[in-house]
Short mmCIF file of C-alpha atoms in Angstrom, two decimals:
data_model
loop_
_atom_site.label_atom_id
_atom_site.label_comp_id
_atom_site.label_asym_id
_atom_site.label_seq_id
_atom_site.Cartn_x
_atom_site.Cartn_y
_atom_site.Cartn_z
CA MET A 1 -11.44 18.22 36.38
CA ALA A 2 -13.17 18.28 33.04
CA ASP A 3 -10.59 20.82 31.95
CA THR A 4 -7.73 18.50 32.86
CA GLN A 5 -9.22 15.72 30.80
CA ALA A 6 -9.98 18.00 27.93
CA ARG A 7 -6.54 19.60 27.76
CA SER A 8 -4.98 17.18 25.35
CA LYS A 9 -8.04 16.83 23.14
CA PRO A 10 -7.89 18.51 19.77
CA LEU A 11 -9.31 22.02 20.18
CA PRO A 12 -10.35 23.74 16.98
CA GLU A 13 -9.49 27.30 16.11
CA ALA A 14 -11.42 29.65 13.89
CA ASP A 15 -10.39 30.36 10.36
CA GLU A 16 -11.58 33.52 8.69
CA ALA A 17 -14.78 32.00 7.35
CA SER A 18 -15.83 30.38 10.64
CA ARG A 19 -14.86 33.27 12.92
CA PRO A 20 -18.45 34.48 13.48
CA PHE A 21 -19.37 30.96 14.62
CA TYR A 22 -16.49 30.68 17.09
CA ASP A 23 -16.88 34.27 18.30
CA GLY A 24 -20.56 33.54 18.89
CA ALA A 25 -19.67 30.37 20.75
CA LEU A 26 -17.47 32.29 23.20
CA ALA A 27 -20.46 34.56 23.84
CA GLY A 28 -22.75 31.58 24.31
CA ARG A 29 -24.56 32.00 21.01
CA LEU A 30 -25.00 29.30 18.37
CA MET A 31 -24.54 31.17 15.09
CA LEU A 32 -25.72 29.83 11.73
CA MET A 33 -25.91 31.28 8.23
CA ARG A 34 -29.27 32.11 6.66
CA CYS A 35 -29.62 32.59 2.93
CA ASP A 36 -31.06 36.04 2.14
CA ASP A 37 -32.61 34.73 -1.07
CA CYS A 38 -34.28 31.41 -0.16
CA GLY A 39 -34.19 31.53 3.61
CA THR A 40 -32.46 28.17 4.02
CA VAL A 41 -30.38 28.02 7.19
CA ARG A 42 -27.03 26.27 6.90
CA LEU A 43 -24.10 25.35 9.08
CA PRO A 44 -21.22 27.68 8.55
CA SER A 45 -19.01 28.17 6.85
CA ARG A 46 -19.63 28.09 3.16
CA ARG A 47 -20.05 31.08 0.95
CA HIS A 48 -22.83 29.60 -1.17
CA CYS A 49 -26.25 28.43 -0.06
CA ASP A 50 -26.41 24.71 -0.83
CA ARG A 51 -30.03 25.01 -1.91
CA CYS A 52 -29.99 28.01 -4.27
CA LEU A 53 -26.26 28.87 -4.52
CA SER A 54 -26.86 32.47 -3.49
CA THR A 55 -23.98 34.20 -1.75
CA GLU A 56 -26.18 36.72 0.07
CA THR A 57 -26.11 35.64 3.69
CA THR A 58 -26.98 36.85 7.16
CA TRP A 59 -25.56 35.33 10.33
CA VAL A 60 -28.39 34.46 12.71
CA GLN A 61 -28.50 33.16 16.25
CA ALA A 62 -30.07 29.72 16.40
CA SER A 63 -32.47 28.64 19.10
CA GLY A 64 -29.92 26.10 20.33
CA ARG A 65 -32.60 23.44 20.36
CA GLY A 66 -32.82 20.33 18.28
CA SER A 67 -33.22 16.58 18.43
CA VAL A 68 -30.96 13.56 18.24
CA ARG A 69 -30.89 12.30 14.65
CA THR A 70 -28.52 9.42 15.33
CA PHE A 71 -25.67 8.54 17.68
CA ALA A 72 -22.78 6.15 18.14
CA VAL A 73 -20.53 5.15 21.02
CA MET A 74 -16.77 5.26 20.59
CA HIS A 75 -14.97 2.35 22.27
CA ARG A 76 -11.53 2.65 20.72
CA VAL A 77 -9.00 5.39 21.39
CA TYR A 78 -8.25 6.98 18.04
CA HIS A 79 -6.66 10.03 19.69
CA PRO A 80 -4.80 10.03 23.02
CA GLY A 81 -6.89 12.96 24.21
CA PHE A 82 -9.87 10.63 24.48
CA ALA A 83 -8.13 7.81 26.38
CA ASP A 84 -10.01 8.60 29.59
CA GLU A 85 -13.31 9.19 27.83
CA VAL A 86 -14.13 5.85 26.19
CA PRO A 87 -16.82 4.79 25.87
CA TYR A 88 -18.09 8.22 24.84
CA ASN A 89 -20.94 9.16 22.55
CA ILE A 90 -21.00 10.98 19.23
CA ALA A 91 -24.32 12.45 18.23
CA VAL A 92 -25.73 14.06 15.13
CA VAL A 93 -28.14 16.73 16.30
CA GLU A 94 -30.71 18.05 13.88
CA LEU A 95 -31.17 21.68 14.88
CA ALA A 96 -34.64 23.21 14.95
CA GLU A 97 -33.55 25.49 12.09
CA GLY A 98 -32.73 22.46 9.90
CA PRO A 99 -28.95 21.95 9.78
CA ARG A 100 -27.29 18.94 11.37
CA ILE A 101 -24.29 19.27 13.64
CA VAL A 102 -21.87 16.68 15.03
CA SER A 103 -21.36 16.89 18.76
CA ASN A 104 -21.51 14.97 22.04
CA LEU A 105 -24.47 14.59 24.37
CA VAL A 106 -23.84 15.50 28.00
CA GLY A 107 -25.91 14.75 31.08
CA VAL A 108 -27.17 11.43 29.77
CA SER A 109 -25.72 7.93 29.97
CA ASN A 110 -24.97 6.27 26.67
CA ALA A 111 -27.58 3.60 27.37
CA ASP A 112 -30.33 6.20 27.71
CA ILE A 113 -29.79 8.01 24.41
CA ARG A 114 -32.71 7.69 22.00
CA LEU A 115 -33.34 8.96 18.50
CA GLY A 116 -35.59 11.99 18.44
CA MET A 117 -34.66 12.97 21.99
CA PRO A 118 -35.01 16.78 22.33
CA VAL A 119 -31.75 18.48 23.27
CA GLU A 120 -30.39 21.95 23.90
CA VAL A 121 -26.94 23.40 23.33
CA GLU A 122 -24.58 24.21 26.15
CA TRP A 123 -21.01 25.42 25.88
CA GLU A 124 -17.84 23.67 26.97
CA ARG A 125 -15.45 26.52 27.57
CA HIS A 126 -11.70 26.34 27.07
CA ASN A 127 -9.12 29.13 27.07
CA ASP A 128 -9.85 30.66 23.70
CA VAL A 129 -12.60 28.49 22.29
CA ALA A 130 -16.02 27.22 23.35
CA LEU A 131 -17.45 23.97 21.98
CA PRO A 132 -21.15 23.25 21.47
CA LYS A 133 -22.38 20.20 23.40
CA PHE A 134 -25.99 19.13 23.74
CA ARG A 135 -27.97 18.20 26.85
CA PRO A 136 -31.31 16.38 26.76
CA LEU A 137 -34.21 18.61 27.72
CA THR A 138 -35.83 17.11 30.75
CA SER A 139 -39.58 17.03 30.76
CA ASP A 140 -41.24 18.07 34.00
CA ARG A 141 -42.38 15.08 35.94
CA MET B 1 -35.79 -3.25 -28.41
CA PRO B 2 -32.79 -4.07 -26.24
CA HIS B 3 -30.63 -1.21 -25.05
CA PRO B 4 -27.67 -0.68 -27.41
CA MET B 5 -25.17 -1.04 -24.55
CA ARG B 6 -26.66 -4.33 -23.37
CA GLY B 7 -24.04 -6.98 -24.07
CA ALA B 8 -21.95 -4.60 -26.19
CA THR B 9 -18.84 -5.20 -24.10
CA ALA B 10 -17.45 -7.83 -21.77
CA ILE B 11 -14.82 -8.30 -19.13
CA THR B 12 -12.22 -10.47 -20.79
CA GLY B 13 -9.35 -10.51 -18.33
CA LEU B 14 -8.91 -10.67 -14.56
CA GLY B 15 -5.65 -10.38 -12.64
CA MET B 16 -5.35 -10.57 -8.85
CA THR B 17 -2.16 -10.36 -6.80
CA PRO B 18 -1.86 -11.95 -3.36
CA MET B 19 -3.91 -9.74 -1.04
CA GLY B 20 -3.78 -8.97 2.65
CA ARG B 21 -0.64 -8.49 4.73
CA VAL B 22 1.48 -8.52 1.58
CA PHE B 23 4.70 -6.56 1.96
CA GLY B 24 7.79 -5.80 -0.10
CA LYS B 25 6.13 -4.34 -3.20
CA SER B 26 4.98 -0.82 -3.96
CA ALA B 27 1.47 -0.06 -5.17
CA THR B 28 2.91 0.49 -8.66
CA GLU B 29 4.65 -2.90 -8.63
CA LEU B 30 1.50 -4.64 -7.38
CA ALA B 31 -0.54 -2.88 -10.09
CA ALA B 32 1.93 -4.08 -12.74
CA ASP B 33 1.65 -7.63 -11.39
CA ALA B 34 -2.16 -7.46 -11.63
CA VAL B 35 -2.04 -6.04 -15.17
CA ARG B 36 0.40 -8.73 -16.30
CA LEU B 37 -1.88 -11.41 -14.82
CA ALA B 38 -4.99 -9.91 -16.42
CA ILE B 39 -3.39 -9.76 -19.87
CA ALA B 40 -2.20 -13.36 -19.58
CA ASP B 41 -5.63 -14.43 -18.33
CA SER B 42 -7.38 -12.81 -21.31
CA GLY B 43 -5.10 -14.19 -24.00
CA LEU B 44 -4.66 -10.70 -25.42
CA ARG B 45 -1.23 -9.51 -26.50
CA LYS B 46 0.09 -6.56 -24.52
CA GLU B 47 0.19 -4.57 -27.78
CA GLU B 48 -3.59 -4.87 -28.03
CA ILE B 49 -4.11 -2.89 -24.81
CA ASP B 50 -5.04 0.63 -25.87
CA GLY B 51 -6.70 1.98 -22.76
CA LEU B 52 -5.68 2.35 -19.11
CA LEU B 53 -7.79 3.51 -16.18
CA THR B 54 -6.33 3.65 -12.69
CA ASN B 55 -7.70 3.96 -9.17
CA ALA B 56 -5.62 4.25 -6.01
CA GLY B 57 -6.91 3.37 -2.56
CA VAL B 58 -5.93 5.25 0.57
CA THR B 59 -2.32 5.33 -0.61
CA GLY B 60 -3.64 7.67 -3.30
CA THR B 61 -4.87 10.05 -0.63
CA ALA B 62 -1.51 9.76 1.09
CA GLY B 63 0.30 10.75 -2.09
CA HIS B 64 2.11 7.52 -3.03
CA GLY B 65 -0.62 5.62 -4.86
CA ILE B 66 -0.82 4.64 -8.49
CA GLY B 67 -1.87 7.19 -11.10
CA LEU B 68 -1.14 8.28 -14.63
CA PRO B 69 2.61 7.46 -14.38
CA LEU B 70 1.62 3.77 -14.27
CA GLN B 71 1.32 4.06 -18.06
CA ASN B 72 5.05 4.65 -18.30
CA TYR B 73 5.95 1.90 -15.84
CA LEU B 74 3.88 -0.50 -17.95
CA GLY B 75 5.44 0.80 -21.17
CA LEU B 76 2.06 1.40 -22.77
CA ALA B 77 2.71 3.92 -25.53
CA ASN B 78 -0.04 5.14 -27.90
CA LEU B 79 -3.02 4.66 -25.59
CA ARG B 80 -6.38 5.75 -26.99
CA LEU B 81 -7.93 6.10 -23.52
CA LEU B 82 -6.24 7.11 -20.25
CA ASN B 83 -7.43 8.46 -16.94
CA HIS B 84 -6.99 8.28 -13.21
CA MET B 85 -10.40 7.96 -11.62
CA ASN B 86 -11.66 8.36 -8.11
CA ALA B 87 -15.16 8.12 -6.73
CA ALA B 88 -13.97 6.04 -3.77
CA GLY B 89 -15.48 2.55 -3.54
CA SER B 90 -17.69 3.11 -6.58
CA THR B 91 -14.68 3.61 -8.86
CA ALA B 92 -14.14 0.03 -10.02
CA ALA B 93 -17.64 -0.16 -11.51
CA GLN B 94 -17.20 3.32 -12.93
CA MET B 95 -13.91 2.41 -14.64
CA VAL B 96 -15.62 -0.51 -16.37
CA GLN B 97 -18.49 1.79 -17.38
CA TYR B 98 -16.16 4.39 -18.87
CA ALA B 99 -14.24 1.67 -20.68
CA ALA B 100 -17.44 0.09 -22.02
CA LEU B 101 -18.79 3.41 -23.29
CA ALA B 102 -15.47 4.26 -24.94
CA ILE B 103 -15.25 0.85 -26.61
CA ALA B 104 -18.85 1.06 -27.84
CA ALA B 105 -18.07 4.51 -29.25
CA GLY B 106 -15.06 3.19 -31.13
CA MET B 107 -12.60 5.14 -29.03
CA ALA B 108 -10.66 2.12 -27.75
CA ASN B 109 -10.59 -1.68 -28.02
CA ASN B 110 -9.16 -3.28 -24.91
CA VAL B 111 -9.07 -1.20 -21.74
CA VAL B 112 -7.24 -2.20 -18.55
CA CYS B 113 -8.85 -1.01 -15.31
CA VAL B 114 -6.56 -1.39 -12.31
CA PHE B 115 -6.76 -0.76 -8.57
CA ALA B 116 -3.78 -1.01 -6.22
CA ASP B 117 -3.36 -0.11 -2.58
CA THR B 118 -0.79 -0.59 0.18
CA PRO B 119 -2.36 0.85 3.33
CA LEU B 120 -0.75 -1.73 5.63
CA GLN B 121 2.75 -1.22 6.97
CA GLU B 122 4.72 -4.08 8.50
CA GLY B 123 4.30 -4.09 12.26
CA THR B 124 1.26 -1.81 12.47
CA SER B 125 -2.41 -2.56 12.88
CA SER B 126 -5.18 -2.39 10.32
CA GLY B 127 -6.80 0.35 12.37
CA ALA B 128 -3.71 2.53 12.01
CA ALA B 129 -4.05 2.36 8.24
CA TYR B 130 -7.41 4.11 8.18
CA GLY B 131 -7.30 6.15 11.42
CA GLY B 132 -4.66 8.56 10.17
CA ALA B 133 -6.74 11.70 10.50
CA ALA B 134 -6.60 11.35 14.28
CA ARG B 135 -2.85 11.86 14.22
CA ASN B 136 -2.74 15.19 12.47
CA PRO B 137 -0.59 17.55 14.52
CA GLY B 138 -1.69 21.05 15.44
CA ARG B 139 -5.14 22.49 16.01
CA PRO B 140 -7.87 21.64 13.55
CA ARG B 141 -9.14 24.76 11.82
CA GLY B 142 -12.62 25.93 10.99
CA MET B 143 -15.88 24.05 11.28
CA ALA B 144 -14.26 20.72 10.43
CA GLY B 145 -12.50 21.01 13.76
CA LEU B 146 -15.77 20.25 15.52
CA TYR B 147 -15.44 16.62 14.41
CA ALA B 148 -12.04 16.07 15.99
CA ALA B 149 -13.12 18.06 19.05
CA ALA B 150 -16.05 15.68 19.52
CA GLY B 151 -13.80 12.64 19.10
CA PHE B 152 -15.30 11.71 15.73
CA PHE B 153 -12.68 9.81 13.76
CA GLY B 154 -12.93 7.97 10.49
CA ALA B 155 -15.39 5.94 8.48
CA ASN B 156 -16.17 3.56 11.35
CA THR B 157 -17.86 6.44 13.17
CA SER B 158 -19.82 7.55 10.10
CA TYR B 159 -21.12 4.07 9.33
CA ALA B 160 -21.94 3.44 12.99
CA LEU B 161 -24.14 6.54 12.92
CA ALA B 162 -25.90 5.35 9.77
CA THR B 163 -26.34 1.82 11.11
CA ARG B 164 -27.78 3.14 14.38
CA ARG B 165 -30.39 5.17 12.54
CA HIS B 166 -31.54 2.15 10.52
CA MET B 167 -31.70 0.04 13.68
CA ALA B 168 -33.74 2.68 15.48
CA LEU B 169 -36.11 3.45 12.62
CA TYR B 170 -36.77 -0.12 11.50
CA GLY B 171 -35.86 -2.39 14.39
CA THR B 172 -32.88 -3.92 12.60
CA THR B 173 -30.99 -6.15 15.05
CA HIS B 174 -27.43 -7.27 15.69
CA ASP B 175 -28.57 -10.85 15.02
CA GLN B 176 -29.56 -9.78 11.53
CA LEU B 177 -26.33 -7.89 10.87
CA GLY B 178 -24.37 -10.77 12.35
CA THR B 179 -26.06 -13.23 10.03
CA ILE B 180 -24.52 -11.32 7.12
CA ALA B 181 -21.04 -11.60 8.66
CA VAL B 182 -21.44 -15.30 9.45
CA GLY B 183 -22.75 -16.10 5.97
CA GLN B 184 -19.94 -14.31 4.21
CA ARG B 185 -17.38 -16.10 6.35
CA GLN B 186 -18.95 -19.39 5.22
CA TRP B 187 -18.31 -18.33 1.63
CA ALA B 188 -14.75 -17.27 2.48
CA THR B 189 -13.88 -20.72 3.80
CA MET B 190 -14.17 -21.87 0.17
CA ASN B 191 -12.08 -19.06 -1.32
CA PRO B 192 -8.30 -19.60 -1.49
CA SER B 193 -7.82 -15.84 -1.97
CA ALA B 194 -9.70 -14.92 1.22
CA GLN B 195 -7.82 -13.55 4.21
CA MET B 196 -10.21 -14.90 6.86
CA ARG B 197 -11.07 -18.56 6.33
CA GLU B 198 -11.94 -19.83 9.82
CA PRO B 199 -15.70 -20.28 10.23
CA ILE B 200 -17.43 -18.01 12.74
CA THR B 201 -20.73 -18.28 14.60
CA LEU B 202 -23.29 -15.70 15.59
CA GLU B 203 -21.90 -16.03 19.13
CA ASP B 204 -18.43 -15.11 17.83
CA TYR B 205 -20.00 -12.10 16.17
CA HIS B 206 -21.68 -10.90 19.36
CA ALA B 207 -18.50 -11.51 21.35
CA SER B 208 -16.28 -9.55 18.96
CA ARG B 209 -15.24 -6.22 20.45
CA TRP B 210 -16.98 -2.96 19.75
CA ILE B 211 -15.23 -0.77 17.21
CA VAL B 212 -17.77 2.03 17.23
CA GLU B 213 -21.04 0.87 18.76
CA PRO B 214 -23.29 -0.37 17.16
CA LEU B 215 -20.50 -1.83 14.98
CA HIS B 216 -18.70 -4.91 16.26
CA LEU B 217 -15.29 -5.81 14.86
CA LEU B 218 -17.02 -8.45 12.72
CA ASP B 219 -19.28 -5.79 11.16
CA CYS B 220 -16.22 -4.12 9.64
CA CYS B 221 -14.22 -4.89 6.52
CA LEU B 222 -10.62 -5.97 6.37
CA VAL B 223 -7.71 -3.81 5.33
CA SER B 224 -5.57 -5.26 2.53
CA ASN B 225 -2.52 -4.60 0.43
CA GLY B 226 -2.72 -5.82 -3.15
CA ALA B 227 -3.95 -5.07 -6.64
CA VAL B 228 -6.67 -6.23 -9.02
CA ALA B 229 -6.98 -5.52 -12.74
CA VAL B 230 -9.72 -6.29 -15.23
CA ILE B 231 -9.77 -5.85 -19.01
CA VAL B 232 -12.84 -4.65 -20.88
CA SER B 233 -13.18 -5.54 -24.58
CA GLY B 234 -15.84 -5.37 -27.27
CA ALA B 235 -18.28 -8.31 -27.34
CA GLU B 236 -17.03 -9.66 -30.69
CA ARG B 237 -13.42 -9.72 -29.55
CA ALA B 238 -14.46 -11.18 -26.21
CA GLU B 239 -16.01 -14.21 -27.86
CA SER B 240 -12.73 -15.08 -29.58
CA LEU B 241 -10.58 -14.78 -26.45
CA ARG B 242 -9.37 -17.36 -23.95
CA GLN B 243 -11.89 -16.88 -21.12
CA PRO B 244 -15.67 -17.15 -21.04
CA PRO B 245 -16.74 -13.50 -21.41
CA ALA B 246 -18.53 -11.74 -18.59
CA PHE B 247 -20.81 -9.57 -20.70
CA VAL B 248 -21.82 -6.19 -19.34
CA LEU B 249 -25.62 -6.15 -19.57
CA GLY B 250 -26.35 -3.14 -17.41
CA MET B 251 -24.61 -0.17 -15.84
CA GLY B 252 -25.73 2.63 -13.57
CA GLN B 253 -24.65 5.17 -11.00
CA GLY B 254 -26.28 7.10 -8.18
CA HIS B 255 -24.66 9.73 -6.03
CA PRO B 256 -26.54 11.34 -3.14
CA GLY B 257 -23.25 12.76 -1.91
CA ASP B 258 -23.21 13.85 1.71
CA VAL B 259 -25.79 16.61 1.52
CA GLN B 260 -26.85 17.07 5.14
CA ARG B 261 -29.89 19.23 4.59
CA ALA B 262 -33.22 18.93 6.33
CA GLY B 263 -35.32 16.22 4.76
CA VAL B 264 -32.37 14.31 3.23
CA GLU B 265 -32.36 10.73 4.52
CA ALA B 266 -28.63 10.25 3.99
CA GLU B 267 -28.13 7.36 6.44
CA THR B 268 -30.74 4.89 5.22
CA GLU B 269 -31.38 5.72 1.55
CA THR B 270 -28.43 5.33 -0.78
CA GLY B 271 -27.41 5.99 -4.37
CA ALA B 272 -28.12 2.34 -5.12
CA LYS B 273 -31.72 3.21 -5.85
CA LEU B 274 -30.89 5.52 -8.77
CA ALA B 275 -28.16 3.19 -10.02
CA ALA B 276 -30.52 0.21 -9.92
CA GLU B 277 -33.14 2.04 -11.98
CA THR B 278 -30.64 2.79 -14.75
CA ALA B 279 -28.90 -0.57 -14.71
CA TYR B 280 -32.04 -2.71 -14.55
CA ARG B 281 -33.53 -0.75 -17.46
CA MET B 282 -30.40 -1.17 -19.57
CA ALA B 283 -30.11 -4.87 -18.82
CA GLY B 284 -33.83 -5.51 -19.13
CA VAL B 285 -33.89 -7.35 -15.81
CA GLY B 286 -35.25 -6.81 -12.31
CA PRO B 287 -34.38 -8.07 -8.85
CA ASP B 288 -36.24 -11.34 -9.45
CA ASP B 289 -33.87 -12.15 -12.31
CA VAL B 290 -30.68 -11.73 -10.27
CA ASP B 291 -29.00 -15.04 -9.47
CA ILE B 292 -25.99 -13.79 -7.50
CA CYS B 293 -25.14 -10.52 -5.72
CA GLN B 294 -21.68 -9.10 -5.18
CA LEU B 295 -22.46 -6.11 -2.98
CA TYR B 296 -19.89 -3.66 -1.70
CA ASP B 297 -19.61 -4.52 1.98
CA CYS B 298 -17.39 -2.10 3.86
CA TYR B 299 -19.75 -2.95 6.74
CA THR B 300 -22.51 -5.52 7.21
CA TYR B 301 -24.99 -2.66 7.17
CA THR B 302 -23.91 -1.63 3.67
CA VAL B 303 -25.06 -5.02 2.38
CA LEU B 304 -28.40 -4.76 4.15
CA VAL B 305 -29.25 -1.26 2.96
CA THR B 306 -28.05 -2.00 -0.59
CA LEU B 307 -30.38 -5.00 -0.83
CA GLU B 308 -33.27 -2.71 0.06
CA ASP B 309 -32.34 -0.08 -2.51
CA TYR B 310 -32.05 -2.70 -5.28
CA GLY B 311 -35.61 -3.73 -4.54
CA PHE B 312 -34.94 -7.22 -3.15
CA CYS B 313 -37.12 -6.18 -0.23
CA LYS B 314 -38.87 -3.03 0.94
CA LYS B 315 -37.14 -0.14 2.68
CA GLY B 316 -36.58 -1.09 6.29
CA GLU B 317 -37.09 -4.82 5.72
CA GLY B 318 -33.46 -5.69 5.04
CA GLY B 319 -33.09 -7.21 8.50
CA PRO B 320 -35.88 -9.78 8.23
CA PHE B 321 -34.83 -10.39 4.60
CA VAL B 322 -31.34 -11.60 5.54
CA GLU B 323 -32.01 -13.30 8.87
CA ASP B 324 -32.89 -16.72 7.46
CA GLY B 325 -29.42 -17.07 5.91
CA ARG B 326 -30.66 -16.29 2.43
CA LEU B 327 -27.28 -14.78 1.46
CA ALA B 328 -25.13 -17.68 2.71
CA PRO B 329 -24.12 -20.87 0.87
CA GLY B 330 -27.28 -22.81 0.05
CA GLY B 331 -29.45 -19.70 0.43
CA ALA B 332 -31.87 -18.33 -2.14
CA LEU B 333 -29.76 -15.26 -2.97
CA PRO B 334 -26.05 -16.14 -2.87
CA THR B 335 -24.27 -12.91 -1.95
CA ASN B 336 -20.60 -11.99 -1.65
CA THR B 337 -19.62 -15.50 -2.56
CA GLY B 338 -15.89 -14.94 -2.09
CA GLY B 339 -16.34 -13.64 1.45
CA GLY B 340 -16.54 -10.02 0.32
CA GLU B 341 -14.62 -7.26 2.01
CA LEU B 342 -15.65 -8.53 5.44
CA SER B 343 -13.85 -11.87 5.12
CA GLY B 344 -12.21 -12.04 1.69
CA TYR B 345 -10.07 -9.06 0.81
CA TYR B 346 -10.52 -5.29 0.73
CA MET B 347 -9.74 -3.99 -2.73
CA TRP B 348 -12.45 -1.33 -2.71
CA GLY B 349 -14.86 -1.91 -5.64
CA MET B 350 -12.58 -4.55 -7.13
CA THR B 351 -13.62 -6.96 -4.37
CA PRO B 352 -17.21 -7.37 -5.61
CA LEU B 353 -16.13 -6.98 -9.25
CA SER B 354 -13.46 -9.70 -9.19
CA GLU B 355 -15.83 -12.20 -7.59
CA ALA B 356 -18.61 -11.21 -10.00
CA VAL B 357 -16.33 -12.04 -12.93
CA ILE B 358 -15.30 -15.37 -11.36
CA GLN B 359 -18.93 -16.37 -10.78
CA ALA B 360 -20.19 -15.17 -14.18
CA ARG B 361 -17.46 -17.27 -15.81
CA GLY B 362 -18.38 -20.29 -13.71
CA GLN B 363 -14.86 -20.50 -12.25
CA GLY B 364 -15.76 -20.39 -8.56
CA ALA B 365 -14.80 -24.04 -8.02
CA GLU B 366 -16.06 -25.20 -4.62
CA ARG B 367 -18.03 -22.01 -4.10
CA GLN B 368 -19.42 -21.71 -7.65
CA VAL B 369 -23.13 -20.97 -7.70
CA ALA B 370 -24.93 -23.32 -10.10
CA LYS B 371 -27.16 -20.69 -11.69
CA HIS B 372 -25.05 -17.68 -12.63
CA ASP B 373 -26.86 -16.10 -15.57
CA VAL B 374 -27.31 -12.68 -13.95
CA VAL B 375 -24.72 -11.35 -11.52
CA LEU B 376 -25.29 -8.00 -9.79
CA CYS B 377 -22.13 -6.15 -8.79
CA THR B 378 -22.09 -2.90 -6.80
CA GLY B 379 -19.59 -0.35 -5.56
CA ASN B 380 -20.15 2.13 -2.74
CA GLY B 381 -18.00 5.04 -1.67
CA GLY B 382 -17.88 7.76 0.92
CA VAL B 383 -20.57 7.33 3.55
CA LEU B 384 -23.17 5.77 1.25
CA SER B 385 -22.41 8.82 -0.92
CA TYR B 386 -21.33 7.32 -4.26
CA HIS B 387 -22.68 4.23 -5.97
CA GLY B 388 -21.80 2.31 -9.12
CA CYS B 389 -23.51 -0.77 -10.55
CA LEU B 390 -22.71 -3.45 -13.12
CA ILE B 391 -24.89 -6.33 -14.19
CA LEU B 392 -22.79 -9.14 -15.68
CA SER B 393 -23.72 -12.32 -17.48
CA PRO B 394 -22.06 -15.18 -19.37
CA HIS B 395 -24.73 -14.64 -22.03
CA ARG B 396 -24.52 -11.82 -24.52
CA SER B 397 -28.27 -11.76 -25.10
#
């Protein structure tokens, strides 16, 4: 059912620079770039570290955990693929490693989203691409 | 000792075409109309124009905006200064700054700065004009594709995210944001150039549909076709021209960009802070000296956060600062006195600049603010990424 809805949404494809990210996604791994010189972790895919401009980089698997930095709720249909989804949320997740990533929160109603809420990545799988979504971590009660 | 740039130049001409759902003219033709009006307004002869700076709106991005060829259309041979500039909504202030510096350096005498845009097509909505990215065919490539895949489209989404963070961190409310929209509409009712002149209430604001929550329709600026031109001249020349000069007392810029690194507070701290430092120092004034604000207002939130960064109140206190109607007619800090981009017209940074010139001159008619010695004018571009500032005054010193 989710697949039917998702079919007409824009699905990204890897370019050369982002291929390790998208390959990692298909394997269920959130891959980031870590600067070999200053250790700053960044979202792919840029050749230079945006802190020290080094080009020496290692791809690393992120923890997949982070927190909600901010969020918004889309009420208008800007793309026909989202006609059945409004109102849907957009969230900026600040990953534990530092970078911020734009995604959607799943498993939570829009009214219950809060800043700072801890979240964890999960993967929405399509034919040839997997998309990172984030689910609130439930505390044991 | 006063700063050497303080009062060295002035805005001597202002030209504004009809703005809004204006059809039948290209951006180039609208720009030429605005330039003709600005020259006539100033009393300069066309032959005295020796500089031209241009800025295109979204039609520039689309490939049919104004640019360097405008020189030829206007028949301006032998220019001493020419450039096409773009730092989004901060460009208008930046064009005036470049012109002022060039004039003070003896590189030019009278510089036209012009903005023109035709994002609206007959028979289509305002939303269509700025939502174009959603219609790109094919699969989005690379990391940027994550935005489209998440359903993230356009500036409305970006500013909603920033607004939400301010609301969550500081308790800023929709009543407070709505007060900004209602106040600016009050100003617009007195501006013949404004597109939206029917008064609105806070109830109307709350009832207006969500665009991207937390932004209501009435939090968002208009979309307009049209053009605005200003002319910058040296102070001596300005004093002999037709209009009361709007002297440039202070100028500044601040550009945080969109650096999304840990520790960067991109959503609630803007380039206005750096720009204010520079411009206040040059002008020799502070927030207490400002009589009128013309603040770039792509969204209500932009006004609120800009007030904080110019030091009118502390960080996070923009909501309580505006909620008593301080910015509206009769308030202690008249702001966006032509209705701004929310209710007046959306000419990027030319919206605050044009109204700043009108108020500094004392030509605001029904909406003229009695005390207009120091007028603060700002431009903001990107997602609070680029910021330009001018401080204007009818007094040279």
